[in-house]
Amino acid sequence: MNILLAGGAGYIGSHTAVELLSAGHSVVIVDDYSNSSPEAINRIEEITGKKVTAYTADVKDKAAMRKVFGENKLDCVIHFAGLKAVGESVQQPVRYYRNNIDTTLTLLECMQEADVKCIVFSSSATVYGEENKIPYVETMKRGSCSNPYGWTKVMMEEILEDATVADKDLSVVLLRYFNPIGAHDSGMLGEDPQGIPNNLMPYIAQVAVGRRDKLTVFGGDYPTPDGTCRRDYIHVMDLANGHLKAVEYAAQHKGTEVFNLGTGTPYSVLEIIKAFENASGVNIKYEIGPRRAGDLPEFWANANKAANVLGWKTVRTLEDMCKDTWKWQSMNPQGYIK
Ligand code: NAD
Ligand code: UD1
């Protein structure tokens, strides 16, 4: 298949590109590099020995996207192009709604014009909101989110689902990611956040490499076994493999299907710090600080549906996640050279 990766130069998109190319598919990447580097494209080509067709464009830009759809015969789209910083979304809600919703609408319009009938969407466990019991199952209703970022995911899921109601030939797969961490095991691709990292693993990795002084653990008094929050961390290459299975499934089906992509096993913040120290041999300086607004004490996936329907399951361990993160960060202490 020839697959369009909107936002494909980013963290999850770049790893997915490697997985798709290695399985024999072709990829076309569109990215405006607002949160990534063109160097990721070179690294994808170096790892796979294959050529990537890449466009620098804003996915909201209809004219630019019409050109991409016109110049390439596409079989499927994977939509990664979104803004994803929760705190920033509270400060800049309009920018988040504009970018995340408009990219989705432009893609759907271009797909309609070009008769492309398959789209896989990067959703998040955040759509389960606060109401649902853990572990989260796909049959649960979407909940209410504590921030605009989460609401954009809920709204985009609704929009995509509505599109399949109107067009019976359309296939939509909503992938609800849990907590992606880790890197490609070559150390050539990884997560390269701009500015101060919001997420746990990149923060730990930057402390390890000496870019940050110490980690603040957000809350030590949660009703969890060690008092810190628990999450379902998933290796980004296992997640990438989930996209491979999802596009192959989407190409054969119609309507909307939702899959959790997680391991089903939660780890606490303190367990992650310990695992990283063991994998890297580096001591991580940390202190327990106040809770972060909007954090839930714990959540993890019921990942049975992806196993039963897609034949997908995770194969990499927490040790792999930490080892590969450390390899990437120590080989690229400042991230991609901008
Ligand atoms: P990322 O920021 O590394 O990748 C997103 C990419 O999209 C970036 O390369 C960015 O430059 C690009 N982009 C954003 N807006 C664009 C636009 N208008 N036009 C063109 N390119 C644009 O993020 P990621 O971690 O790879 O996440 C990919 C997707 O998965 C996002 O939609 C995110 O919300 C979702 N997601 C991520 C996580 C996570 O923990 N990383 C969890 C759940 C869901
Ligand atoms: C966060 C978002 C979620 C989004 C996901 C990927 C919130 C509330 N949720 O998930 O919507 O889909 O990122 O972008 O922001 N932690 C620390 N110290 C740090 C950083 C994190 O202790 O410096 C803790 C957090 O409290 C949390 C855990 O580490 O318990 C994981 O945090 P993080 O990596 O930010 O992911 P989530 O909060 O689960």
GROMACS .gro file of C-alpha atoms and ligand atoms in nm:
model
  421
    1MET     CA    1   0.000   0.000   0.000
    2ASN     CA    2   0.096   0.364  -0.044
    3ILE     CA    3   0.024   0.535   0.288
    4LEU     CA    4   0.011   0.907   0.368
    5LEU     CA    5   0.155   0.989   0.711
    6ALA     CA    6   0.025   1.332   0.812
    7GLY     CA    7   0.265   1.449   1.084
    8GLY     CA    8   0.491   1.159   0.994
    9ALA     CA    9   0.818   1.328   1.095
   10GLY     CA   10   0.713   1.334   1.462
   11TYR     CA   11   0.788   1.085   1.736
   12ILE     CA   12   0.526   0.819   1.666
   13GLY     CA   13   0.498   0.889   1.291
   14SER     CA   14   0.871   0.843   1.226
   15HIS     CA   15   0.882   0.506   1.406
   16THR     CA   16   0.567   0.398   1.223
   17ALA     CA   17   0.726   0.497   0.891
   18VAL     CA   18   1.015   0.258   0.963
   19GLU     CA   19   0.775  -0.023   1.051
   20LEU     CA   20   0.561   0.030   0.737
   21LEU     CA   21   0.862   0.057   0.502
   22SER     CA   22   1.019  -0.255   0.657
   23ALA     CA   23   0.694  -0.445   0.588
   24GLY     CA   24   0.709  -0.347   0.218
   25HIS     CA   25   0.466  -0.052   0.213
   26SER     CA   26   0.547   0.292   0.065
   27VAL     CA   27   0.504   0.611   0.264
   28VAL     CA   28   0.441   0.975   0.181
   29ILE     CA   29   0.509   1.211   0.472
   30VAL     CA   30   0.357   1.557   0.512
   31ASP     CA   31   0.481   1.765   0.803
   32ASP     CA   32   0.527   2.135   0.878
   33TYR     CA   33   0.804   2.052   1.130
   34SER     CA   34   0.630   2.263   1.393
   35ASN     CA   35   0.725   1.997   1.649
   36SER     CA   36   0.984   1.787   1.464
   37SER     CA   37   1.293   1.801   1.247
   38PRO     CA   38   1.347   1.714   0.878
   39GLU     CA   39   1.646   1.516   1.003
   40ALA     CA   40   1.396   1.246   1.109
   41ILE     CA   41   1.325   1.182   0.738
   42ASN     CA   42   1.696   1.121   0.669
   43ARG     CA   43   1.713   0.883   0.964
   44ILE     CA   44   1.407   0.686   0.843
   45GLU     CA   45   1.572   0.648   0.501
   46GLU     CA   46   1.906   0.549   0.658
   47ILE     CA   47   1.750   0.281   0.881
   48THR     CA   48   1.532   0.126   0.611
   49GLY     CA   49   1.747   0.190   0.300
   50LYS     CA   50   1.423   0.307   0.134
   51LYS     CA   51   1.314   0.639  -0.013
   52VAL     CA   52   1.047   0.851   0.153
   53THR     CA   53   0.839   1.102  -0.044
   54ALA     CA   54   0.828   1.404   0.188
   55TYR     CA   55   0.640   1.734   0.165
   56THR     CA   56   0.684   2.036   0.391
   57ALA     CA   57   0.328   2.160   0.431
   58ASP     CA   58   0.059   2.247   0.681
   59VAL     CA   59  -0.202   1.970   0.679
   60LYS     CA   60  -0.472   2.236   0.732
   61ASP     CA   61  -0.378   2.389   0.396
   62LYS     CA   62  -0.630   2.252   0.146
   63ALA     CA   63  -0.440   2.364  -0.166
   64ALA     CA   64  -0.114   2.207  -0.046
   65MET     CA   65  -0.291   1.885   0.050
   66ARG     CA   66  -0.479   1.867  -0.282
   67LYS     CA   67  -0.136   1.874  -0.450
   68VAL     CA   68  -0.014   1.586  -0.230
   69PHE     CA   69  -0.325   1.379  -0.305
   70GLY     CA   70  -0.298   1.469  -0.675
   71GLU     CA   71   0.066   1.370  -0.708
   72ASN     CA   72   0.039   1.040  -0.520
   73LYS     CA   73  -0.197   0.745  -0.560
   74LEU     CA   74  -0.280   0.687  -0.193
   75ASP     CA   75  -0.445   0.380  -0.041
   76CYS     CA   76  -0.470   0.495   0.319
   77VAL     CA   77  -0.398   0.790   0.551
   78ILE     CA   78  -0.259   0.785   0.904
   79HIS     CA   79  -0.333   1.110   1.086
   80PHE     CA   80  -0.062   1.194   1.343
   81ALA     CA   81  -0.059   1.571   1.276
   82GLY     CA   82  -0.170   1.726   1.601
   83LEU     CA   83  -0.062   1.953   1.882
   84LYS     CA   84  -0.031   1.744   2.198
   85ALA     CA   85   0.091   1.944   2.499
   86VAL     CA   86  -0.186   1.932   2.758
   87GLY     CA   87  -0.078   2.240   2.959
   88GLU     CA   88  -0.026   2.447   2.643
   89SER     CA   89  -0.376   2.349   2.525
   90VAL     CA   90  -0.520   2.511   2.838
   91GLN     CA   91  -0.329   2.835   2.759
   92GLN     CA   92  -0.398   2.830   2.382
   93PRO     CA   93  -0.729   2.646   2.334
   94VAL     CA   94  -0.822   2.816   2.005
   95ARG     CA   95  -0.488   2.723   1.845
   96TYR     CA   96  -0.538   2.361   1.958
   97TYR     CA   97  -0.896   2.337   1.830
   98ARG     CA   98  -0.799   2.508   1.502
   99ASN     CA   99  -0.499   2.287   1.433
  100ASN     CA  100  -0.632   1.952   1.547
  101ILE     CA  101  -0.984   1.979   1.408
  102ASP     CA  102  -0.889   2.154   1.082
  103THR     CA  103  -0.617   1.902   0.993
  104THR     CA  104  -0.878   1.629   1.032
  105LEU     CA  105  -1.138   1.810   0.818
  106THR     CA  106  -0.889   1.891   0.542
  107LEU     CA  107  -0.775   1.530   0.529
  108LEU     CA  108  -1.134   1.404   0.510
  109GLU     CA  109  -1.220   1.651   0.231
  110CYS     CA  110  -0.909   1.562   0.029
  111MET     CA  111  -0.980   1.191   0.079
  112GLN     CA  112  -1.333   1.241  -0.049
  113GLU     CA  113  -1.209   1.425  -0.360
  114ALA     CA  114  -0.939   1.168  -0.432
  115ASP     CA  115  -1.159   0.868  -0.344
  116VAL     CA  116  -0.930   0.746  -0.063
  117LYS     CA  117  -1.140   0.530   0.168
  118CYS     CA  118  -0.921   0.447   0.465
  119ILE     CA  119  -0.793   0.650   0.760
  120VAL     CA  120  -0.622   0.552   1.085
  121PHE     CA  121  -0.632   0.814   1.359
  122SER     CA  122  -0.398   0.883   1.654
  123SER     CA  123  -0.636   0.906   1.946
  124SER     CA  124  -0.556   0.879   2.314
  125ALA     CA  125  -0.658   0.702   2.633
  126THR     CA  126  -0.747   1.050   2.752
  127VAL     CA  127  -1.088   1.016   2.575
  128TYR     CA  128  -1.200   0.773   2.850
  129GLY     CA  129  -1.203   1.075   3.083
  130GLU     CA  130  -1.250   1.055   3.456
  131GLU     CA  131  -1.577   0.862   3.464
  132ASN     CA  132  -1.472   0.521   3.339
  133LYS     CA  133  -1.341   0.237   3.554
  134ILE     CA  134  -0.999   0.085   3.487
  135PRO     CA  135  -0.890  -0.107   3.290
  136TYR     CA  136  -1.038   0.085   2.997
  137VAL     CA  137  -1.230  -0.115   2.736
  138GLU     CA  138  -1.327   0.014   2.390
  139THR     CA  139  -1.698  -0.043   2.457
  140MET     CA  140  -1.696   0.226   2.729
  141LYS     CA  141  -1.847   0.564   2.643
  142ARG     CA  142  -1.610   0.853   2.583
  143GLY     CA  143  -1.580   1.052   2.907
  144SER     CA  144  -1.520   1.416   2.987
  145CYS     CA  145  -1.170   1.555   2.956
  146SER     CA  146  -0.992   1.799   3.185
  147ASN     CA  147  -0.832   2.001   2.902
  148PRO     CA  148  -0.880   2.123   2.541
  149TYR     CA  149  -0.623   1.875   2.402
  150GLY     CA  150  -0.834   1.586   2.528
  151TRP     CA  151  -1.152   1.744   2.392
  152THR     CA  152  -0.996   1.776   2.045
  153LYS     CA  153  -0.943   1.398   2.050
  154VAL     CA  154  -1.303   1.336   2.157
  155MET     CA  155  -1.431   1.571   1.885
  156MET     CA  156  -1.209   1.423   1.614
  157GLU     CA  157  -1.327   1.072   1.704
  158GLU     CA  158  -1.687   1.195   1.666
  159ILE     CA  159  -1.616   1.366   1.332
  160LEU     CA  160  -1.447   1.055   1.189
  161GLU     CA  161  -1.724   0.829   1.314
  162ASP     CA  162  -1.991   1.056   1.159
  163ALA     CA  163  -1.804   1.043   0.827
  164THR     CA  164  -1.840   0.664   0.819
  165VAL     CA  165  -2.212   0.692   0.889
  166ALA     CA  166  -2.251   0.910   0.578
  167ASP     CA  167  -2.009   0.721   0.353
  168LYS     CA  168  -2.060   0.346   0.382
  169ASP     CA  169  -1.739   0.276   0.189
  170LEU     CA  170  -1.521   0.467   0.434
  171SER     CA  171  -1.301   0.282   0.685
  172VAL     CA  172  -1.191   0.457   1.006
  173VAL     CA  173  -0.969   0.303   1.272
  174LEU     CA  174  -0.936   0.499   1.596
  175LEU     CA  175  -0.622   0.399   1.786
  176ARG     CA  176  -0.626   0.497   2.152
  177TYR     CA  177  -0.264   0.512   2.261
  178PHE     CA  178  -0.170   0.468   2.623
  179ASN     CA  179   0.179   0.603   2.717
  180PRO     CA  180   0.427   0.562   2.432
  181ILE     CA  181   0.794   0.568   2.536
  182GLY     CA  182   1.121   0.417   2.407
  183ALA     CA  183   1.295   0.457   2.073
  184HIS     CA  184   1.410   0.264   1.767
  185ASP     CA  185   1.677   0.016   1.881
  186SER     CA  186   1.934   0.165   1.640
  187GLY     CA  187   1.943   0.477   1.859
  188MET     CA  188   1.886   0.685   1.543
  189LEU     CA  189   1.520   0.774   1.600
  190GLY     CA  190   1.357   0.883   1.923
  191GLU     CA  191   1.152   1.143   2.103
  192ASP     CA  192   1.291   1.496   2.073
  193PRO     CA  193   1.061   1.737   2.257
  194GLN     CA  194   1.113   2.110   2.210
  195GLY     CA  195   1.182   2.304   2.530
  196ILE     CA  196   1.114   2.153   2.871
  197PRO     CA  197   0.962   1.805   2.832
  198ASN     CA  198   0.606   1.766   2.959
  199ASN     CA  199   0.614   1.388   2.966
  200LEU     CA  200   0.791   1.162   3.212
  201MET     CA  201   1.032   0.954   3.002
  202PRO     CA  202   1.190   1.236   2.797
  203TYR     CA  203   1.234   1.429   3.121
  204ILE     CA  204   1.412   1.136   3.287
  205ALA     CA  205   1.631   1.090   2.977
  206GLN     CA  206   1.732   1.457   2.982
  207VAL     CA  207   1.821   1.436   3.352
  208ALA     CA  208   2.031   1.127   3.274
  209VAL     CA  209   2.221   1.305   3.000
  210GLY     CA  210   2.278   1.615   3.216
  211ARG     CA  211   2.043   1.857   3.035
  212ARG     CA  212   1.817   1.888   3.342
  213ASP     CA  213   1.913   1.898   3.707
  214LYS     CA  214   1.645   1.677   3.860
  215LEU     CA  215   1.303   1.527   3.802
  216THR     CA  216   1.001   1.640   4.001
  217VAL     CA  217   0.767   1.350   4.071
  218PHE     CA  218   0.416   1.495   4.051
  219GLY     CA  219   0.258   1.371   4.374
  220GLY     CA  220   0.354   1.100   4.622
  221ASP     CA  221   0.022   1.068   4.801
  222TYR     CA  222  -0.201   0.899   4.543
  223PRO     CA  223  -0.407   0.592   4.642
  224THR     CA  224  -0.162   0.361   4.458
  225PRO     CA  225   0.082   0.099   4.594
  226ASP     CA  226   0.377   0.343   4.627
  227GLY     CA  227   0.181   0.671   4.627
  228THR     CA  228   0.285   0.774   4.272
  229CYS     CA  229   0.067   0.759   3.959
  230ARG     CA  230   0.053   0.442   3.752
  231ARG     CA  231   0.036   0.434   3.370
  232ASP     CA  232   0.041   0.179   3.089
  233TYR     CA  233   0.375   0.251   2.916
  234ILE     CA  234   0.412   0.103   2.569
  235HIS     CA  235   0.728   0.075   2.354
  236VAL     CA  236   0.697   0.305   2.051
  237MET     CA  237   0.802   0.022   1.814
  238ASP     CA  238   0.523  -0.201   1.950
  239LEU     CA  239   0.291   0.095   1.891
  240ALA     CA  240   0.431   0.132   1.537
  241ASN     CA  241   0.357  -0.235   1.474
  242GLY     CA  242  -0.001  -0.169   1.591
  243HIS     CA  243  -0.031   0.089   1.309
  244LEU     CA  244   0.092  -0.165   1.055
  245LYS     CA  245  -0.178  -0.410   1.169
  246ALA     CA  246  -0.437  -0.130   1.181
  247VAL     CA  247  -0.381  -0.006   0.822
  248GLU     CA  248  -0.387  -0.361   0.689
  249TYR     CA  249  -0.715  -0.416   0.878
  250ALA     CA  250  -0.864  -0.080   0.773
  251ALA     CA  251  -0.794  -0.148   0.405
  252GLN     CA  252  -1.015  -0.462   0.427
  253HIS     CA  253  -1.304  -0.321   0.632
  254LYS     CA  254  -1.565  -0.046   0.637
  255GLY     CA  255  -1.711   0.162   0.918
  256THR     CA  256  -1.546   0.274   1.243
  257GLU     CA  257  -1.341   0.044   1.465
  258VAL     CA  258  -1.167   0.145   1.790
  259PHE     CA  259  -0.860  -0.022   1.941
  260ASN     CA  260  -0.669   0.039   2.262
  261LEU     CA  261  -0.294   0.018   2.209
  262GLY     CA  262  -0.140  -0.055   2.547
  263THR     CA  263   0.024  -0.346   2.728
  264GLY     CA  264  -0.238  -0.392   3.001
  265THR     CA  265   0.025  -0.359   3.275
  266PRO     CA  266   0.070  -0.038   3.476
  267TYR     CA  267   0.394   0.092   3.630
  268SER     CA  268   0.436   0.372   3.882
  269VAL     CA  269   0.658   0.677   3.837
  270LEU     CA  270   0.903   0.537   4.095
  271GLU     CA  271   0.913   0.201   3.913
  272ILE     CA  272   0.995   0.383   3.588
  273ILE     CA  273   1.279   0.576   3.753
  274LYS     CA  274   1.422   0.252   3.898
  275ALA     CA  275   1.393   0.065   3.566
  276PHE     CA  276   1.567   0.351   3.384
  277GLU     CA  277   1.849   0.356   3.640
  278ASN     CA  278   1.898  -0.020   3.599
  279ALA     CA  279   1.898  -0.002   3.218
  280SER     CA  280   2.130   0.300   3.192
  281GLY     CA  281   2.350   0.264   3.500
  282VAL     CA  282   2.286   0.636   3.565
  283ASN     CA  283   2.145   0.766   3.892
  284ILE     CA  284   1.833   0.983   3.840
  285LYS     CA  285   1.808   1.270   4.087
  286TYR     CA  286   1.445   1.337   4.182
  287GLU     CA  287   1.221   1.495   4.444
  288ILE     CA  288   0.856   1.440   4.524
  289GLY     CA  289   0.657   1.755   4.443
  290PRO     CA  290   0.289   1.851   4.437
  291ARG     CA  291   0.034   1.678   4.217
  292ARG     CA  292  -0.007   1.805   3.857
  293ALA     CA  293  -0.357   1.937   3.781
  294GLY     CA  294  -0.561   1.695   3.570
  295ASP     CA  295  -0.354   1.379   3.643
  296LEU     CA  296  -0.555   1.067   3.720
  297PRO     CA  297  -0.410   0.833   3.987
  298GLU     CA  298  -0.389   0.537   3.752
  299PHE     CA  299  -0.516   0.390   3.426
  300TRP     CA  300  -0.427   0.110   3.191
  301ALA     CA  301  -0.566  -0.070   2.889
  302ASN     CA  302  -0.764  -0.381   2.837
  303ALA     CA  303  -0.577  -0.473   2.516
  304ASN     CA  304  -0.774  -0.787   2.431
  305LYS     CA  305  -0.955  -0.645   2.129
  306ALA     CA  306  -0.634  -0.554   1.941
  307ALA     CA  307  -0.501  -0.903   2.018
  308ASN     CA  308  -0.818  -1.082   1.905
  309VAL     CA  309  -0.908  -0.872   1.601
  310LEU     CA  310  -0.573  -0.741   1.476
  311GLY     CA  311  -0.354  -1.025   1.601
  312TRP     CA  312  -0.139  -0.758   1.769
  313LYS     CA  313   0.037  -0.778   2.099
  314THR     CA  314   0.330  -0.603   2.259
  315VAL     CA  315   0.660  -0.793   2.270
  316ARG     CA  316   0.897  -0.540   2.426
  317THR     CA  317   0.954  -0.511   2.803
  318LEU     CA  318   0.994  -0.211   3.031
  319GLU     CA  319   1.367  -0.285   3.028
  320ASP     CA  320   1.365  -0.256   2.644
  321MET     CA  321   1.175   0.075   2.669
  322CYS     CA  322   1.437   0.218   2.908
  323LYS     CA  323   1.740   0.071   2.728
  324ASP     CA  324   1.629   0.205   2.389
  325THR     CA  325   1.540   0.549   2.531
  326TRP     CA  326   1.886   0.568   2.686
  327LYS     CA  327   2.059   0.459   2.364
  328TRP     CA  328   1.874   0.730   2.166
  329GLN     CA  329   1.936   1.004   2.427
  330SER     CA  330   2.304   0.918   2.481
  331MET     CA  331   2.372   0.900   2.105
  332ASN     CA  332   2.175   1.225   2.047
  333PRO     CA  333   2.211   1.428   2.369
  334GLN     CA  334   2.066   1.742   2.207
  335GLY     CA  335   1.812   1.550   1.997
  336TYR     CA  336   1.813   1.592   1.618
  337ILE     CA  337   2.048   1.860   1.497
  338LYS     CA  338   1.811   2.138   1.397
  339NAD     P1  339   0.477   1.479   1.763
  339NAD     O1  340   0.453   1.622   1.799
  339NAD     O2  341   0.614   1.426   1.776
  339NAD     O3  342   0.425   1.452   1.613
  339NAD     C1  343   0.322   1.526   1.553
  339NAD     C2  344   0.375   1.577   1.420
  339NAD     O4  345   0.274   1.651   1.353
  339NAD     C3  346   0.496   1.671   1.436
  339NAD     O5  347   0.598   1.630   1.348
  339NAD     C4  348   0.441   1.808   1.398
  339NAD     O6  349   0.541   1.889   1.337
  339NAD     C5  350   0.331   1.769   1.301
  339NAD     N1  351   0.222   1.865   1.288
  339NAD     C6  352   0.142   1.918   1.384
  339NAD     N2  353   0.050   1.999   1.328
  339NAD     C7  354   0.071   1.997   1.194
  339NAD     C8  355   0.010   2.060   1.084
  339NAD     N3  356  -0.094   2.143   1.099
  339NAD     N4  357   0.057   2.035   0.961
  339NAD     C9  358   0.163   1.952   0.943
  339NAD     N5  359   0.225   1.889   1.043
  339NAD    C10  360   0.180   1.912   1.169
  339NAD     O7  361   0.374   1.392   1.848
  339NAD     P2  362   0.365   1.234   1.861
  339NAD     O8  363   0.399   1.199   2.000
  339NAD     O9  364   0.433   1.168   1.749
  339NAD    O10  365   0.207   1.218   1.848
  339NAD    C11  366   0.144   1.188   1.723
  339NAD    C12  367  -0.006   1.190   1.743
  339NAD    O11  368  -0.040   1.096   1.844
  339NAD    C13  369  -0.063   1.325   1.791
  339NAD    O12  370  -0.187   1.347   1.729
  339NAD    C14  371  -0.081   1.305   1.940
  339NAD    O13  372  -0.183   1.385   1.992
  339NAD    C15  373  -0.119   1.157   1.945
  339NAD     N6  374  -0.089   1.097   2.076
  339NAD    C16  375   0.039   1.101   2.126
  339NAD    C17  376   0.065   1.045   2.250
  339NAD    C18  377   0.204   1.050   2.309
  339NAD    O14  378   0.218   1.022   2.427
  339NAD     N7  379   0.307   1.082   2.234
  339NAD    C19  380  -0.037   0.984   2.324
  339NAD    C20  381  -0.167   0.980   2.268
  339NAD    C21  382  -0.191   1.037   2.144
  340UD1     C1  383  -0.011   1.296   2.922
  340UD1     C2  384  -0.144   1.364   2.901
  340UD1     C3  385  -0.226   1.285   2.802
  340UD1     C4  386  -0.151   1.270   2.672
  340UD1     C5  387  -0.015   1.208   2.699
  340UD1     C6  388   0.071   1.210   2.576
  340UD1     C7  389  -0.188   1.488   3.106
  340UD1     C8  390  -0.279   1.501   3.224
  340UD1     N1  391  -0.211   1.383   3.027
  340UD1     O1  392  -0.036   1.168   2.979
  340UD1     O2  393  -0.349   1.351   2.777
  340UD1     O3  394  -0.223   1.190   2.580
  340UD1     O4  395   0.056   1.284   2.800
  340UD1     O5  396   0.107   1.337   2.537
  340UD1     O6  397  -0.100   1.570   3.084
  340UD1     N2  398   0.526   1.282   3.572
  340UD1     C9  399   0.608   1.324   3.672
  340UD1     N3  400   0.702   1.419   3.648
  340UD1    C10  401   0.718   1.474   3.522
  340UD1    C11  402   0.634   1.428   3.418
  340UD1    C12  403   0.538   1.334   3.447
  340UD1     O7  404   0.598   1.278   3.788
  340UD1     O8  405   0.805   1.562   3.506
  340UD1    C13  406   0.426   1.178   3.600
  340UD1    C14  407   0.284   1.222   3.576
  340UD1     O9  408   0.226   1.275   3.692
  340UD1    C15  409   0.218   1.091   3.535
  340UD1    C16  410   0.331   1.009   3.472
  340UD1    O10  411   0.452   1.071   3.514
  340UD1    O11  412   0.174   1.024   3.648
  340UD1    C17  413   0.324   1.008   3.321
  340UD1    O12  414   0.314   1.143   3.277
  340UD1     P1  415   0.316   1.183   3.125
  340UD1    O13  416   0.432   1.121   3.058
  340UD1    O14  417   0.304   1.333   3.116
  340UD1    O15  418   0.186   1.114   3.066
  340UD1     P2  419   0.033   1.126   3.112
  340UD1    O16  420   0.012   1.234   3.211
  340UD1    O17  421  -0.014   0.991   3.148
   0.00000   0.00000   0.00000
